[in-house]
Backbone as numpy.savetxt, mean C-alpha at the origin, in Angstrom:
# Nx Ny Nz CAx CAy CAz Cx Cy Cz
47.50 -11.59 -5.15 46.70 -10.99 -3.87 46.03 -12.32 -2.99
46.26 -11.83 -1.95 45.39 -12.90 -0.98 44.03 -13.08 -0.96
43.73 -14.18 -0.89 41.77 -14.32 -0.66 41.75 -12.89 0.39
42.27 -12.76 1.56 41.53 -12.02 2.30 41.38 -10.52 1.99
42.46 -10.33 1.34 42.90 -9.25 0.26 41.54 -8.96 -0.69
40.83 -9.91 -1.19 40.11 -9.91 -2.45 38.57 -9.93 -1.36
38.29 -10.47 -0.32 37.66 -10.53 0.33 36.77 -9.22 0.81
37.87 -8.46 1.45 37.42 -7.02 1.96 36.69 -6.22 0.95
37.06 -5.93 -0.21 36.57 -5.20 -1.11 35.11 -5.39 -1.84
35.14 -6.85 -1.81 34.19 -7.50 -2.33 32.75 -7.45 -1.31
33.39 -7.51 0.08 32.24 -7.35 1.41 31.50 -6.09 1.40
32.81 -5.18 1.02 32.15 -3.46 1.05 31.36 -3.21 0.06
31.61 -4.07 -1.17 30.61 -3.49 -2.28 29.51 -4.23 -2.11
29.37 -5.50 -1.75 28.00 -5.93 -1.37 27.34 -5.13 -0.23
27.90 -4.63 0.96 26.93 -3.86 1.80 26.36 -2.54 1.32
27.67 -2.13 0.44 26.90 -0.88 -0.26 25.78 -0.86 -1.19
25.74 -2.10 -1.77 24.73 -2.34 -2.73 23.46 -2.36 -1.91
23.35 -3.25 -0.65 22.24 -3.72 -0.08 21.70 -2.26 0.88
22.54 -1.40 0.90 22.43 -0.16 1.93 21.68 0.71 0.57
21.84 0.81 -0.23 21.07 1.45 -1.36 19.80 0.76 -2.09
19.31 -0.26 -1.96 18.11 -1.07 -2.13 16.92 -0.30 -1.22
16.07 -0.12 -2.27 14.90 0.78 -1.27 14.09 -0.64 -0.77
13.22 -0.61 0.39 12.54 -1.45 0.84 11.36 -2.07 -0.28
11.45 -3.26 -0.46 10.40 -4.16 -1.23 8.97 -3.55 -1.23
8.53 -3.35 0.33 7.00 -3.17 0.82 7.20 -2.09 1.48
6.07 -1.10 0.74 6.08 0.43 1.49 4.51 0.32 1.77
4.47 0.28 3.40 2.73 0.52 3.74 2.35 1.91 4.30
1.34 1.88 3.75 0.13 3.20 4.20 -0.70 2.97 4.97
-0.97 3.88 5.90 -2.05 3.51 6.79 -3.19 4.67 7.13
-2.77 5.84 6.69 -3.65 6.89 6.74 -2.90 8.01 5.55
-3.73 8.90 5.41 -3.66 10.02 4.45 -2.61 11.05 4.56
-2.10 10.88 6.15 -0.97 12.07 6.43 0.21 11.34 5.55
0.28 10.29 5.24 1.64 9.51 4.93 1.62 9.50 3.29
0.69 10.61 2.84 0.78 10.86 1.31 1.68 12.01 1.21
2.21 12.36 -0.33 2.24 11.42 -1.42 3.36 10.56 -0.90
2.98 9.34 -2.16 4.13 8.13 -1.90 5.00 8.14 -2.96
6.25 7.93 -2.79 7.46 7.73 -3.86 7.62 6.34 -3.90
7.55 5.57 -4.70 8.09 4.39 -4.97 9.20 4.31 -6.47
9.70 3.07 -6.12 10.33 2.82 -7.29 9.85 1.67 -8.26
10.33 1.53 -9.45 9.52 0.38 -10.01 9.76 -0.77 -9.79
8.78 -1.86 -9.12 9.06 -2.82 -8.70 8.51 -3.42 -7.22
8.45 -2.10 -6.63 8.23 -2.20 -4.81 6.47 -2.58 -4.91
6.51 -2.64 -3.76 4.74 -2.86 -3.48 4.33 -2.11 -2.75
2.98 -1.43 -2.74 2.43 -0.74 -1.82 1.45 -1.38 -1.38
1.48 -1.41 0.18 0.42 -2.14 1.32 -0.53 -1.12 1.79
-1.76 -1.01 1.37 -2.57 0.05 1.71 -3.45 -0.78 2.72
-3.48 -0.09 3.95 -4.48 -0.44 4.77 -5.18 0.70 5.75
-6.78 0.38 5.72 -7.40 1.49 6.02 -8.35 0.50 7.23
-8.87 1.34 8.00 -9.85 0.99 9.23 -11.48 0.71 8.19
-11.89 -0.38 8.54 -12.88 -0.73 8.12 -13.96 -1.60 8.80
-15.44 -1.48 8.54 -16.29 -2.10 9.44 -17.41 -2.27 8.26
-17.38 -3.44 7.69 -18.40 -3.96 6.76 -19.66 -4.43 7.19
-19.82 -4.81 8.54 -20.98 -5.04 9.29 -21.74 -3.86 9.40
-21.40 -2.71 9.07 -21.89 -1.67 9.50 -22.83 -1.17 7.81
-22.20 -1.91 7.07 -22.82 -1.80 5.48 -21.75 -0.76 4.86
-20.72 -0.27 5.23 -19.93 0.90 4.61 -18.77 -0.27 4.10
-18.52 0.11 2.91 -17.52 -0.48 2.16 -16.35 0.48 1.68
-15.08 0.29 1.56 -14.34 0.91 0.67 -14.33 0.55 -0.73
-14.75 1.58 -1.69 -14.66 1.32 -3.16 -13.46 2.15 -3.68
-12.56 1.45 -4.50 -11.65 1.85 -5.23 -12.36 3.33 -6.49
-11.58 4.19 -6.22 -12.59 5.19 -7.34 -11.46 5.39 -8.31
-9.89 5.24 -7.88 -9.03 5.49 -8.78 -7.81 4.79 -8.56
-7.28 3.69 -9.19 -6.35 2.86 -8.71 -4.91 3.26 -9.14
-4.94 4.44 -9.47 -3.70 4.66 -10.23 -3.06 3.83 -11.13
-3.66 3.19 -11.79 -3.52 2.36 -12.98 -2.67 2.55 -14.11
-2.35 3.66 -14.00 -1.16 4.28 -15.02 0.25 3.64 -14.44
0.40 3.56 -13.15 1.77 3.28 -12.51 1.83 1.82 -11.46
0.27 1.90 -10.95 0.11 0.70 -10.20 -0.51 -0.30 -10.74
-0.71 -1.50 -10.30 -1.14 -2.86 -10.78 -1.31 -3.69 -9.65
-2.76 -4.01 -9.41 -3.34 -4.84 -8.24 -2.52 -5.83 -8.17
-2.11 -6.21 -7.03 -1.66 -7.86 -6.76 -2.66 -8.70 -6.24
-4.05 -8.00 -5.64 -4.73 -9.04 -4.92 -6.04 -7.99 -4.50
-7.19 -8.66 -4.40 -8.38 -8.02 -4.13 -8.36 -7.32 -2.58
-9.39 -6.92 -2.08 -9.26 -6.28 -0.93 -9.28 -7.41 0.37
-8.40 -7.62 1.34 -8.69 -8.53 2.10 -9.10 -7.81 3.55
-9.94 -8.46 4.11 -10.48 -7.65 5.48 -10.32 -8.53 6.31
-9.81 -8.14 7.63 -9.55 -8.90 8.65 -9.99 -8.15 10.10
-10.58 -8.88 11.14 -11.01 -8.19 12.22 -10.13 -8.92 13.51
-9.65 -8.06 14.10 -8.72 -8.39 14.88 -9.47 -9.50 16.23
-8.37 -10.66 16.32 -9.19 -11.92 17.31 -9.42 -11.28 18.72
-8.61 -10.22 19.15 -9.02 -9.96 20.38 -10.15 -8.85 20.61
-10.80 -8.46 19.34 -11.66 -7.44 19.82 -13.35 -8.04 20.84
-13.27 -9.26 20.52 -14.19 -9.92 21.77 -15.49 -9.58 21.29
-15.76 -8.73 20.44 -17.42 -8.05 20.25 -17.63 -8.39 18.84
-18.96 -8.78 18.58 -19.38 -8.95 17.12 -19.42 -7.72 16.87
-19.37 -7.51 15.34 -19.46 -6.16 14.72 -18.43 -5.37 14.82
-17.35 -5.91 15.61 -15.79 -4.81 15.81 -15.44 -4.37 14.34
-15.05 -3.13 14.61 -14.26 -2.77 13.35 -12.95 -3.80 13.11
-12.61 -3.35 12.00 -11.16 -4.39 11.48 -10.38 -3.45 10.27
-9.76 -3.83 9.66 -8.76 -3.59 8.95 -9.04 -4.15 7.48
-9.16 -3.33 6.24 -9.06 -3.70 4.93 -7.69 -3.47 4.40
-7.03 -4.33 3.45 -5.95 -4.39 3.00 -6.12 -4.51 1.68
-5.19 -3.92 0.54 -5.03 -3.94 -0.67 -3.49 -3.92 -0.71
-2.81 -4.81 -2.13 -1.79 -4.91 -2.13 -1.46 -4.49 -4.01
-0.64 -3.38 -4.05 -0.43 -2.95 -5.41 1.20 -3.07 -5.24
1.39 -3.24 -7.11 2.71 -3.21 -7.29 3.14 -1.80 -8.19
4.42 -0.93 -7.90 4.57 -0.09 -9.09 5.02 -0.94 -10.09
4.81 -0.43 -11.70 5.11 -1.48 -12.43 6.00 -0.46 -13.60
5.57 0.79 -13.65 6.23 1.86 -14.55 6.29 3.11 -13.90
7.08 4.28 -14.38 7.76 5.40 -14.12 6.18 6.28 -14.77
6.17 7.13 -13.44 4.69 7.85 -14.00 4.10 8.39 -12.56
2.98 8.97 -12.74 2.12 9.40 -11.62 0.89 9.02 -11.71
0.12 8.93 -10.53 -1.17 8.55 -10.50 -1.66 8.98 -9.27
-3.08 8.70 -9.17 -3.89 9.01 -7.91 -4.60 7.53 -7.27
-4.31 7.47 -6.22 -5.07 6.27 -5.29 -6.14 6.65 -4.65
-7.63 6.82 -5.19 -8.26 7.40 -4.28 -9.61 6.08 -4.02
-9.95 6.15 -2.95 -10.94 5.01 -2.39 -12.23 6.16 -1.53
-13.20 5.74 -1.50 -14.30 6.41 -0.73 -15.07 4.92 -0.05
-15.92 5.51 1.20 -16.21 4.37 2.15 -17.65 5.00 2.01
-18.67 4.13 1.14 -19.90 4.35 1.49 -20.63 2.90 1.08
-21.88 3.18 1.45 -22.57 1.69 1.16 -23.09 1.72 -0.05
-22.60 0.58 -0.66 -22.68 0.33 -2.19 -24.14 0.17 -2.70
-25.07 0.21 -2.08 -26.25 -0.06 -2.52 -27.05 1.50 -2.60
-26.33 2.56 -2.07 -26.73 3.82 -1.95 -25.91 4.52 -2.66
-25.69 4.40 -3.99 -24.47 5.68 -4.53 -24.69 7.02 -4.38
-26.01 7.39 -4.18 -26.60 8.80 -4.23 -26.17 9.47 -2.89
-25.86 8.78 -1.72 -25.28 9.11 -0.55 -23.94 9.45 -0.50
-23.62 10.63 0.15 -22.16 11.00 0.15 -21.29 10.05 0.90
-20.14 9.99 0.58 -19.09 8.90 1.58 -18.94 9.46 2.61
-18.87 8.25 3.81 -18.53 8.81 5.21 -16.98 8.79 5.17
-16.23 8.71 4.21 -14.95 8.82 4.77 -14.14 8.71 3.08
-13.06 9.18 3.21 -12.27 8.87 1.56 -10.44 8.95 1.93
-10.15 8.54 1.15 -8.69 8.26 0.93 -8.31 8.89 -0.39
-7.24 9.41 -0.45 -6.69 10.32 -1.76 -5.23 10.50 -1.69
-4.59 9.93 -2.35 -3.06 9.91 -2.35 -2.43 9.76 -3.54
-1.60 10.92 -3.75 -0.79 10.82 -4.86 0.17 9.90 -4.76
0.58 9.28 -6.19 1.81 8.20 -6.01 2.60 8.75 -7.20
3.89 8.72 -7.13 5.05 8.38 -7.83 5.98 7.32 -8.14
6.17 7.09 -9.41 7.16 6.29 -9.32 8.23 6.39 -10.16
9.77 5.84 -9.66 10.74 6.54 -10.32 11.25 5.21 -10.83
């Protein structure tokens, strides 16, 4: 069999394998993108609007710890072009799906020194990992 005849089936097999692989990173930016379905090994990147200069911070209430593992702590970024001191930015968390199952990723935005005050915002997302 000629090398060209061997190459074509191999190339098609590789293309088929690439087409069936899920994206490595899944980004969620709002509640309406939930529930989220992941496969083991995929990364979940959660980004939420944030403005810690107002005293309100996102706090993780439930990290879906049975199926997700945190890859990094919260990272806050402020847009460079905001031009205003105290302008809102984005908080980002990175998780990795490590085992099959389901869990809830829940966060609330509140002032950490006033836990008796109701949160001003919340994020609640069902996560399933296959």
